[in-house]
XYZ file of C-alpha atoms in Angstrom:
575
model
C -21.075 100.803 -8.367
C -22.429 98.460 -10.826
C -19.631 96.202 -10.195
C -20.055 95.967 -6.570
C -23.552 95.427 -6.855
C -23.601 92.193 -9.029
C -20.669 90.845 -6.563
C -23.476 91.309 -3.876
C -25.664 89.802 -5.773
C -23.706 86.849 -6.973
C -22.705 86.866 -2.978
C -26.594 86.590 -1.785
C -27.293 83.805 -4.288
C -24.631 81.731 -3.491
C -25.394 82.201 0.236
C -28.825 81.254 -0.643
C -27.742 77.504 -2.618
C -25.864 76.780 0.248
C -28.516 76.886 2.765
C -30.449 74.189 0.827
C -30.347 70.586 2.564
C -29.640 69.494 -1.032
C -27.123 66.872 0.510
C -29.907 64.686 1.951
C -31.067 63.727 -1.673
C -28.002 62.201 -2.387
C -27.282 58.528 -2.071
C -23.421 58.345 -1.203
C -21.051 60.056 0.482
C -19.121 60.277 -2.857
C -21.878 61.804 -4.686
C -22.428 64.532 -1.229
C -18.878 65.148 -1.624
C -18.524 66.098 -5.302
C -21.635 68.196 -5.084
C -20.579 70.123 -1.937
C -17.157 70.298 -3.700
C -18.455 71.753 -6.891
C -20.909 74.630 -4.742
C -18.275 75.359 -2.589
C -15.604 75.470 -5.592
C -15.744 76.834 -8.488
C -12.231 78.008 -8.263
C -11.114 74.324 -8.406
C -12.008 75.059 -12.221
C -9.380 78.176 -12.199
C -6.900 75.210 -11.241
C -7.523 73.486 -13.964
C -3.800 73.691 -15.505
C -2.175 72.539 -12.194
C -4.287 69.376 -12.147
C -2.803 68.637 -15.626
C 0.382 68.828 -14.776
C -0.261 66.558 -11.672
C -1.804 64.291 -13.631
C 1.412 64.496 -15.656
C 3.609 63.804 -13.259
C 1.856 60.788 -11.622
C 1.386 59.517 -15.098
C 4.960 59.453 -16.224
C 5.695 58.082 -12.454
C 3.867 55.298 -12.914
C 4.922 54.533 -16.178
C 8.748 54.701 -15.073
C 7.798 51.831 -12.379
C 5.829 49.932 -14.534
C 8.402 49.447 -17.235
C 10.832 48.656 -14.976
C 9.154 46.303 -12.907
C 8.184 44.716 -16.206
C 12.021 45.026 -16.945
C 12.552 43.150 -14.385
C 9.933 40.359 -14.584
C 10.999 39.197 -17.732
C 14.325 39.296 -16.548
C 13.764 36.602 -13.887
C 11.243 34.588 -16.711
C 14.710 34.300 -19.200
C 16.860 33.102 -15.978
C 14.219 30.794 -15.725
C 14.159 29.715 -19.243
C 17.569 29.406 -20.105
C 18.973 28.126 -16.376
C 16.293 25.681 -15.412
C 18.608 23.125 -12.958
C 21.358 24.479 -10.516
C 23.221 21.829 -9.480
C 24.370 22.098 -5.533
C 26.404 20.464 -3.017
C 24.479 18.039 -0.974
C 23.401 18.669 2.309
C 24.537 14.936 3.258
C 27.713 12.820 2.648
C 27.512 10.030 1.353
C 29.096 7.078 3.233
C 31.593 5.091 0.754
C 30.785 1.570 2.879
C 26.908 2.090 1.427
C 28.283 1.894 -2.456
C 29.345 -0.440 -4.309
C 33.472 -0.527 -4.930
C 34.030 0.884 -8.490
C 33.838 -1.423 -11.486
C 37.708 -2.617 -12.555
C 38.010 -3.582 -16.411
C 41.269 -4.312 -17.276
C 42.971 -5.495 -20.709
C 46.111 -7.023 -21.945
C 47.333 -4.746 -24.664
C 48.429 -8.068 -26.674
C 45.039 -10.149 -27.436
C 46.480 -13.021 -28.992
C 49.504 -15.043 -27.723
C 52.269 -15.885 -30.184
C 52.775 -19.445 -29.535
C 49.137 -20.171 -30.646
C 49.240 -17.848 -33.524
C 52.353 -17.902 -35.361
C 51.532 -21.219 -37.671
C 48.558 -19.775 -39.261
C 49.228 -19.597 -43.031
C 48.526 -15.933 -44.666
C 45.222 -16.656 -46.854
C 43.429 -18.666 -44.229
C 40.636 -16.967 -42.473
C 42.481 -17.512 -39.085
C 45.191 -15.298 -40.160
C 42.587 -12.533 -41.437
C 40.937 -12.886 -38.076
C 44.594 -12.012 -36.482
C 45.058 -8.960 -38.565
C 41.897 -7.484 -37.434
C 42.419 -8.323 -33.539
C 46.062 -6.504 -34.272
C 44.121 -3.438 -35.399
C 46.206 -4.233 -38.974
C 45.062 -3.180 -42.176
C 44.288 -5.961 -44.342
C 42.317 -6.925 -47.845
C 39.430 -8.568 -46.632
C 37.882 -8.984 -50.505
C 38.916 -12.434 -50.982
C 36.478 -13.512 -47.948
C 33.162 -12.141 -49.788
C 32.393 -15.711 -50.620
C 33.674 -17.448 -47.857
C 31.120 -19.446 -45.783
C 32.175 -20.200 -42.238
C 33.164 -23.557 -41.656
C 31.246 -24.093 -38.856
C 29.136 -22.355 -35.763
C 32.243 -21.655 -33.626
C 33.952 -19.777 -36.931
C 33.546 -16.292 -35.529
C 36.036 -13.685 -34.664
C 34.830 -13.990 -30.596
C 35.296 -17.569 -30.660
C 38.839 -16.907 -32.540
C 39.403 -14.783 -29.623
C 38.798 -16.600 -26.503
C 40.684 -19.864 -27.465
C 44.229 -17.667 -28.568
C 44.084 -14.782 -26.115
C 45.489 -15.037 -22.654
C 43.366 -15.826 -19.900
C 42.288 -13.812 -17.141
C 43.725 -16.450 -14.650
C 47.343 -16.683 -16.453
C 47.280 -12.768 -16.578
C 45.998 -11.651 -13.134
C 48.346 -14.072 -10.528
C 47.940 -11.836 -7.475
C 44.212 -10.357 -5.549
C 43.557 -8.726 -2.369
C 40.307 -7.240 -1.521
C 39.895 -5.096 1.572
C 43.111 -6.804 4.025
C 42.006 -10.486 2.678
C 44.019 -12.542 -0.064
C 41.350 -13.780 -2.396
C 42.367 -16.340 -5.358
C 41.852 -13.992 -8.548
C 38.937 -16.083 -10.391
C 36.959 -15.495 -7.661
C 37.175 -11.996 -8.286
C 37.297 -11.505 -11.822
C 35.434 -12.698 -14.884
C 36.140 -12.548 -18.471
C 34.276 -10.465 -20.843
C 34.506 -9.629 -24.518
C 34.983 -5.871 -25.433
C 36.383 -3.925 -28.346
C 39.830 -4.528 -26.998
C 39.400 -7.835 -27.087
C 39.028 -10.551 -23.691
C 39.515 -8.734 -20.844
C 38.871 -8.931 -17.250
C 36.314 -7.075 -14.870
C 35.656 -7.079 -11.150
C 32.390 -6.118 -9.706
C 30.073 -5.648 -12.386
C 26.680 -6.493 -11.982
C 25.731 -10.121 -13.213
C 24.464 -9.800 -16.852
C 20.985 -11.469 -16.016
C 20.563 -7.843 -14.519
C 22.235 -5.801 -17.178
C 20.960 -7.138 -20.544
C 17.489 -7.936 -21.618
C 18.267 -10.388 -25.034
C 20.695 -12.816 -25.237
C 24.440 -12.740 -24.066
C 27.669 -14.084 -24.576
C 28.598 -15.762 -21.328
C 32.392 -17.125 -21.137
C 32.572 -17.979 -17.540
C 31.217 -17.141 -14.076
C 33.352 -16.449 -11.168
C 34.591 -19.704 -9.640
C 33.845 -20.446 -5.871
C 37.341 -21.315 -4.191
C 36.848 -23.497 -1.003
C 32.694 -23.488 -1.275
C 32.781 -20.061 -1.132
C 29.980 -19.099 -3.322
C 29.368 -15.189 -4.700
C 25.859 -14.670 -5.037
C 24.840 -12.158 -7.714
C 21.991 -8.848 -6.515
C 20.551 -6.376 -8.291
C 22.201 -3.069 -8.035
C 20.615 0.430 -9.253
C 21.193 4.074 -9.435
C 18.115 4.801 -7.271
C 17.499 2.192 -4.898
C 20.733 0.474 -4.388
C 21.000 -3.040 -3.163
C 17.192 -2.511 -2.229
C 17.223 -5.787 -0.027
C 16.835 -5.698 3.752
C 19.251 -8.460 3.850
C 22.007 -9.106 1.811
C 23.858 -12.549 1.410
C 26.741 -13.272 3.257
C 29.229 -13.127 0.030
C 27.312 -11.199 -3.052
C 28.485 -8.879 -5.499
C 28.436 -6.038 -6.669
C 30.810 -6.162 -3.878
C 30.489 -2.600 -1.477
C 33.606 -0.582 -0.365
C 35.318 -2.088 2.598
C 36.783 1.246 3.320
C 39.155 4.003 2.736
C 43.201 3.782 2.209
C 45.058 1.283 0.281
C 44.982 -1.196 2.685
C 40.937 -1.533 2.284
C 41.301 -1.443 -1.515
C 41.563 -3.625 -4.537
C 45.416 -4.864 -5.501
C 46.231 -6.738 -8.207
C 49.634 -8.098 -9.965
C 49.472 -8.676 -13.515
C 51.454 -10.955 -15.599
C 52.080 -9.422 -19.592
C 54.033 -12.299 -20.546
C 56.048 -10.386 -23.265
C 58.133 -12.770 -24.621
C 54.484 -14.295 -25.863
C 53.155 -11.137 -27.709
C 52.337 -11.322 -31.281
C 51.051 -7.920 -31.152
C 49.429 -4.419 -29.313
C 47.192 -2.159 -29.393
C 49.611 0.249 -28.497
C 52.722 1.481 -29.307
C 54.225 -0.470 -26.153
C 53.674 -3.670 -23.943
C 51.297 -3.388 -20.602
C 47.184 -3.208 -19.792
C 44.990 -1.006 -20.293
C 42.160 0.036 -16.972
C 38.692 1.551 -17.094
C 36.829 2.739 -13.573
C 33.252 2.633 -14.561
C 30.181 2.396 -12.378
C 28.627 -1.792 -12.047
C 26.069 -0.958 -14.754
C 27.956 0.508 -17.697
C 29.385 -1.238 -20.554
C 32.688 -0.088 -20.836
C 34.646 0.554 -24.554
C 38.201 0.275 -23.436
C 40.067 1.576 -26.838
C 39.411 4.683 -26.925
C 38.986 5.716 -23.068
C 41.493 2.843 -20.974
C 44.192 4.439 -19.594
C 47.403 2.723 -19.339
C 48.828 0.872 -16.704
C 53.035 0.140 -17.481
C 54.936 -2.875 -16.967
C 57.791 -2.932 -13.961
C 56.579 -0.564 -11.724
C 53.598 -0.153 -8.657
C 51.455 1.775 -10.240
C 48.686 3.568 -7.191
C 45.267 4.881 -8.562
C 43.307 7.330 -6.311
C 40.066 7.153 -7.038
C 37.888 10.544 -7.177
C 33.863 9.662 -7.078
C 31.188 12.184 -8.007
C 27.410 11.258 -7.012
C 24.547 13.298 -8.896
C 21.088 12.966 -7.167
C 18.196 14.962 -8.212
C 16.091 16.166 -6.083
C 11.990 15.538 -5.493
C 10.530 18.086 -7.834
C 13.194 17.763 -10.385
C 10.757 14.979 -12.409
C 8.375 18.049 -12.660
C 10.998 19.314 -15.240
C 10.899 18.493 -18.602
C 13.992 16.299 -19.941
C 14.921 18.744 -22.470
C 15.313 21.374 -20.238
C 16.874 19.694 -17.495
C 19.374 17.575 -19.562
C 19.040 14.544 -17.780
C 16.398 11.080 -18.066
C 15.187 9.679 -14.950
C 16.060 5.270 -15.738
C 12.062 4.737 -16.348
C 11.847 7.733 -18.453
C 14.357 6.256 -21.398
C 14.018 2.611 -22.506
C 16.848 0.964 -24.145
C 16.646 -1.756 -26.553
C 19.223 -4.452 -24.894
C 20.288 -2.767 -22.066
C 18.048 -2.694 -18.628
C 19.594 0.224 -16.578
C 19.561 3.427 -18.815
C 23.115 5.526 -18.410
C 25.114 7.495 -21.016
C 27.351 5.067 -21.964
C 24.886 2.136 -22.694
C 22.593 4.500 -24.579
C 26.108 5.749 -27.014
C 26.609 1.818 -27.527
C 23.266 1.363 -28.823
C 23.769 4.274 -31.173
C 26.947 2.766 -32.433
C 25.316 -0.754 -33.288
C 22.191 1.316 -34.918
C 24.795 2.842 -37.165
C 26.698 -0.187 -38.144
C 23.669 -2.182 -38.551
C 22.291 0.449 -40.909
C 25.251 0.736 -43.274
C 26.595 -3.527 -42.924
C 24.019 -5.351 -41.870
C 25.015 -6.750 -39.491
C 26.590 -6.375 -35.274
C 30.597 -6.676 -33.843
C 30.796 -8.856 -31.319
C 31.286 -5.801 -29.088
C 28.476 -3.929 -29.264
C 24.993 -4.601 -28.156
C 22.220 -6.942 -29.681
C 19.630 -4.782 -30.232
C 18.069 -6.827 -33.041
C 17.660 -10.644 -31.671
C 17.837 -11.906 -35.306
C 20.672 -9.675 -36.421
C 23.424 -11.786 -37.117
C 27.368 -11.263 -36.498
C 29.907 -9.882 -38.753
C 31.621 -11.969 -40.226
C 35.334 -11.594 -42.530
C 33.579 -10.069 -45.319
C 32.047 -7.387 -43.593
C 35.369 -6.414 -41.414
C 35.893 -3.389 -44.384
C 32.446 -1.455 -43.449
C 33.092 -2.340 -39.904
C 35.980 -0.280 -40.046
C 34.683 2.691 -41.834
C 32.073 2.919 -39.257
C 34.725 2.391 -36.021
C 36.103 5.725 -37.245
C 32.595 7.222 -37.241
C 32.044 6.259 -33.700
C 33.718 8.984 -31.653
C 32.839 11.758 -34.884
C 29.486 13.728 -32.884
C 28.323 15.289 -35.745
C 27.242 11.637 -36.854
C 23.346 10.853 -36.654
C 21.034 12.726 -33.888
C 21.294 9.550 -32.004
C 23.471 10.306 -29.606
C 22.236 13.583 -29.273
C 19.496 11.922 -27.340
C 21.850 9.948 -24.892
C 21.508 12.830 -21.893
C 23.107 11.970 -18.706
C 21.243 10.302 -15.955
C 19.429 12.263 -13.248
C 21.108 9.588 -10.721
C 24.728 9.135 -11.601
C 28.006 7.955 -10.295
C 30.813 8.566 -11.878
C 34.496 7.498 -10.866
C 37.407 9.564 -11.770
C 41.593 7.618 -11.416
C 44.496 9.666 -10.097
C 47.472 7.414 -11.226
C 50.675 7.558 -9.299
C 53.567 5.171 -10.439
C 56.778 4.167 -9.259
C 59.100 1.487 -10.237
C 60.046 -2.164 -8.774
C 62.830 -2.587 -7.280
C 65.921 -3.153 -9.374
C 68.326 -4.326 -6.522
C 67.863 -6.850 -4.328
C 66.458 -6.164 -0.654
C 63.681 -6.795 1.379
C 59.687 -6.001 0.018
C 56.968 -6.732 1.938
C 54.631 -8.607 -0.261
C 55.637 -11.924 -0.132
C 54.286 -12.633 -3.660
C 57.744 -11.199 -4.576
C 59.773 -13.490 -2.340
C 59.965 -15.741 -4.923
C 60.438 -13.525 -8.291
C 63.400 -12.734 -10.149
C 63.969 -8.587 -10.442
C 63.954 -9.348 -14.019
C 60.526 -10.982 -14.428
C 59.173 -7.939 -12.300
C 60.392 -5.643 -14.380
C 60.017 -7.349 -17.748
C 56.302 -9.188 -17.170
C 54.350 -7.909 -14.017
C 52.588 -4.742 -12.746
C 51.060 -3.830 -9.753
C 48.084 -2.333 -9.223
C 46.146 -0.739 -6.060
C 43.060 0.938 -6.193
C 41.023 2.763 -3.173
C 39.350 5.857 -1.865
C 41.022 8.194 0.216
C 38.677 9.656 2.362
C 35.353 7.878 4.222
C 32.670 9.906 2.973
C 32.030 11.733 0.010
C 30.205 14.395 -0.876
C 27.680 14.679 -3.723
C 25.506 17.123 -5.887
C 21.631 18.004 -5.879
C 20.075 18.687 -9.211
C 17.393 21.124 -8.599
C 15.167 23.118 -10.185
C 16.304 26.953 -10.293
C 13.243 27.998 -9.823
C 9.732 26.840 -9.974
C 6.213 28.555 -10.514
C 5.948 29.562 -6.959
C 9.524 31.013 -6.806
C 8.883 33.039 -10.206
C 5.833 34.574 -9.131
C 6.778 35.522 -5.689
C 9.868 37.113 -7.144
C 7.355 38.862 -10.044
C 4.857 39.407 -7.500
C 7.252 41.256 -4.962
C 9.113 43.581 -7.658
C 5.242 44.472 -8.957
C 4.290 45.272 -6.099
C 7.378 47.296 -5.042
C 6.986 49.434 -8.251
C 2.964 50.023 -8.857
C 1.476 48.384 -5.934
C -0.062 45.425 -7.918
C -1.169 42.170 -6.608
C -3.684 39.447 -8.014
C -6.501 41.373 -7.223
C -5.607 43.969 -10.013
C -6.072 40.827 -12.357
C -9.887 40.739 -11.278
C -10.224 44.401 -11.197
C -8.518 44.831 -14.805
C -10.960 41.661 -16.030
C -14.189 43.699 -14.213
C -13.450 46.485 -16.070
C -12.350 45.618 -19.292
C -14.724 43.009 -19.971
C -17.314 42.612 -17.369
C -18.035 46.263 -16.923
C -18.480 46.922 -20.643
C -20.895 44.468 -20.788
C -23.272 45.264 -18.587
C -23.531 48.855 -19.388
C -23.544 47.632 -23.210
C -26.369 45.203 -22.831
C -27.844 46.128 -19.201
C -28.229 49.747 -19.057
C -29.139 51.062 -15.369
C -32.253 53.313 -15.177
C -31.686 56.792 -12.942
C -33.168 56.672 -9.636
C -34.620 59.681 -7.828
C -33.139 60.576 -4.749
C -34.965 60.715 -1.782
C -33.941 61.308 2.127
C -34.986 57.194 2.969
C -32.432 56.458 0.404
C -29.826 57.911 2.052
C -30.248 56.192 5.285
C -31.321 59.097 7.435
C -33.897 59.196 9.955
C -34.375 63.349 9.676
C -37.603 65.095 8.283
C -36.903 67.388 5.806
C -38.058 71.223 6.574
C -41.411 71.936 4.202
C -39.798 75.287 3.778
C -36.657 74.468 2.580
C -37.189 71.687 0.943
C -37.175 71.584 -2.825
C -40.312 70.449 -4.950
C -40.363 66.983 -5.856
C -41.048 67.920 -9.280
C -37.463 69.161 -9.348
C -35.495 66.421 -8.102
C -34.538 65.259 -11.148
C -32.230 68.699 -11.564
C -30.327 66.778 -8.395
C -29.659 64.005 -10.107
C -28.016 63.649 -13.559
C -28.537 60.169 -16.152
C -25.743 57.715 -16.574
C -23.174 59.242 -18.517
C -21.480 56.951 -21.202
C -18.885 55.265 -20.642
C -16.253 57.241 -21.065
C -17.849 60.234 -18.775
C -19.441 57.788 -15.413
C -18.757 60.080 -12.590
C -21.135 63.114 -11.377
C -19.579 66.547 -12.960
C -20.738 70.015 -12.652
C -19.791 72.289 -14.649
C -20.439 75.980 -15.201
C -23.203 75.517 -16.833
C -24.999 72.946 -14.923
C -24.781 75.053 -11.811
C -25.945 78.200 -13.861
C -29.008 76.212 -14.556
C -28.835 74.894 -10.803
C -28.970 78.050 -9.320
C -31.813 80.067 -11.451
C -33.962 77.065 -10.596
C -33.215 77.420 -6.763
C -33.741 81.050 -7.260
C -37.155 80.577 -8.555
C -37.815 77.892 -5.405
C -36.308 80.403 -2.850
C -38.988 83.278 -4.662
């Protein structure tokens, strides 16, 4: 009996709480809603243990998607680090008549010609000057006190006046389907082989910046002058309107018959010497801006036989927010990003010959002949310095020398030309060939003293590679963004909520405390009267309305004992 009488009790005063308008004193619906919840539910408290384990769950949920989102981010941030250029096909082919034909060096493996040569006696400097053309080994100490007898004693000098000339050993050009005479064409130039001959490289008032040894310009047969123009990597010929004849000359057009051919002359019963282990040439393809080193990278062309070279191009171009990359990262200098010291154009190759006369300098004193003037003052070597010279010619192609070339990255904008060398042999009976230049040769001088040459493109286009960035700031954060998003729903605006909370939130309550408000019905936004009767005192608002918790504890709660207290003081009201 006792029992059912406090349930009817406890029944009547619960009845009683709920009749009160108590809702119109508070200010939000998310304040009406907690305190309706907590009269109408105490037994939420009985469910206390399920809401853990909810809370459980949803907490180890989220932490499952947040790692691996994160996971995932950093993921895409190391592709980005450690693969910051992807290098594509182009969209575009490039047409072969808009480029300029590949640049042709070509050498006579002998460099000095017996019947000039064979007089000299064996302690005179000319002799010591031979042995080092011949790549000989030779005792260079007796020399450390020799003065040169005058300005033209120098081993280039020695060169050009006892080596063969590059009209005596090219006696046959064709450019495109026209005959042309071969000076017109080619020029001498001194490299590490010695004097050898080039076609199409651009005129060295537009390749060096100091001084320059000059032998010859390309003659003019019939009036026919060859003006020089600036070629680059990134603007080309850059003129509207180009001169009749100018070179670098461009590509006339795919197939042999729109290439370069050329018939060289060895003249073997005049070596002294080679470079080799054999008579012939050596050839370099190199783009009109390079200066080429021919020992270590010509390939050989062979005497007595047609000898057909295919030639393979590959254009890099970067593209437009590829600058926006740092150079370390995207292995490559832009030509106004690197400045050379003698060279104007910045490429691989000229920035390796740079490093090679920075390390002879440093350890002799003084430059070859081949190699670049990056000091104006710094004079040549000379016999007595041939010894250290050679010490550092084997320390050329070593890598781990110096950090110097380290530095030489490629070019963003490159071209690059690559031979495929087919061969065949002259004739060795006699019948009809179709160059007439042959009419008049003996099968034994063709097979004994002259190669042929032919050099061309096969196809009419060609097409190149994009250097690109991999990825940039907007790609990285879309693709952080989107697997966020997909695994805890976060976007930017978490940043500003996370930064409220943390920081601005804190302050505020630390510094700014906000006073409790009583509640009233205007408050609330309602137009309704409140019932006299059922109203509560205003004395007791304030039991409606709880202080600002601390931090930790904001929101409204009522517990047990807070309604307890609740409901003896709406007892007493009700009485």
């Amino acid at each position: 009996m006792e029992n059912s009488s406090k349930i009817l009790k406890e029944n009547e005063k619960r009845k009683t709480i709920e009749k009160l308008p108590i809702h119109v004193y508070l200010k939000t619906n998310s304040q009406r809603f907690l305190l309706e919840t907590a009269l109408n539910g105490l037994k939420y408290v009985s469910d206390s243990h399920r809401c853990v384990w909810e809370r459980m769950y949803y907490l180890i949920s989220f932490l499952i998607c947040f790692i691996s989102g994160l996971y995932m981010a950093i993921y895409f941030l190391n592709k980005w680090q450690h693969t910051p250029v992807i290098i594509s096909l182009s969209s575009k082919p490039t047409a072969i008549a808009s480029l300029p034909f590949p640049t042709v060096t070509i050498c006579n493996m002998n460099q000095v010609l017996r019947s000039k040569v064979e007089h000299f006696p064996k302690d005179s400097p000319d002799y010591a000057f031979l042995q080092k053309i011949c790549f000989k080994d030779h005792n260079y100490t007796q020399f450390q006190n020799f003065t040169p007898r005058s300005e033209k004693d120098t081993l280039p000098n020695f060169i050009v006046d006892n080596a063969q000339s590059c009209e005596d050993m090219i006696v046959y050009c064709k450019f495109g389907e026209v005959q042309e005479t071969c000076t017109d064409l080619f020029r001498e130039i001194l490299l590490d082989e010695g004097l050898c001959c080039v076609f199409n490289q651009l005129h060295p008032y537009y390749l060096f910046k100091a001084k320059y040894r000059f032998i010859r310009d390309f003659t003019a047969t019939n009036g026919r002058t060859t003006l020089p123009v600036k070629w680059t990597f990134e603007n080309g010929y850059g003129q509207e309107y180009l001169p009749k004849r100018f070179y670098p000359r461009k590509t006339p057009g795919a197939g042999a018959s729109k290439g370069l051919t050329v018939i060289l002359n060895a003249d073997v019963k005049n070596y002294y010497c080679s470079s080799t282990n054999g008579a012939g040439f050596k050839m370099m393809l190199h783009n009109p801006v390079d200066f080429p080193f021919i020992r270590e990278s010509g390939l050989p062309i062979t005497i007595g036989k047609q000898t057909v070279v295919r030639i393979t191009t590959k254009i890099n171009e970067p593209s437009a927010t590829l600058r926006q990359v740092a150079p370390k990262d995207r292995q490559c200098y832009y030509s106004n990003e690197k400045t050379l010291r003698y060279f104007k154009f910045y490429t691989r190759q000229n920035c390796v010959s740079e490093c090679d006369a920075e390390l002879v300098y440093s350890i002799c004193g003084c430059l070859p002949y081949y190699l670049p003037l990056i000091y104006p003052n710094a004079t040549l070597c000379f016999l007595k310095d041939m010894d250290c010279v050679a010490r550092c010619e084997r320390l050329f192609m070593v890598s781990s020398v110096g950090e110097c070339k380290s530095n030489c990255l490629a070019g963003c904008h490159e071209i690059t030309h690559s031979p495929d060398m087919f061969s065949s042999s002259f004739s060795r009976h006699d019948y009809y060939l179709p160059d007439k230049f042959f009419h008049n040769r003996t099968l034994e001088e063709m097979n004994e003293d002259l190669a042929m040459v032919t050099f061309f493109y096969k196809f009419n286009n060609i097409r190149g590679y994009t250097k690109a960035p991999y990825t940039g700031l907007t790609e990285f954060m879309s693709q952080t963004g989107g697997i966020m998003s997909l695994m805890v729903g976060f976007s930017v605006i978490c940043i500003a909520e996370c930064f409220y909370f943390i920081f601005v939130k804190i302050f505020f309550d630390l510094n700014l405390p906000r006073q409790p408000e009583k509640l009233s019905a205007e408050d609330d936004g309602m137009s309704a009267t409140i019932n006299q009767d059922n109203a509560l005192d205003k004395n007791h608002l304030r039991y409606l309305i709880k202080p600002r918790k601390p931090i930790n504890n904001r929101t409204m709660v009522w517990n047990i004992d807070d309604m307890k207290k609740y409901e003896s003081k709406a007892m007493q009201i009700k009485k």
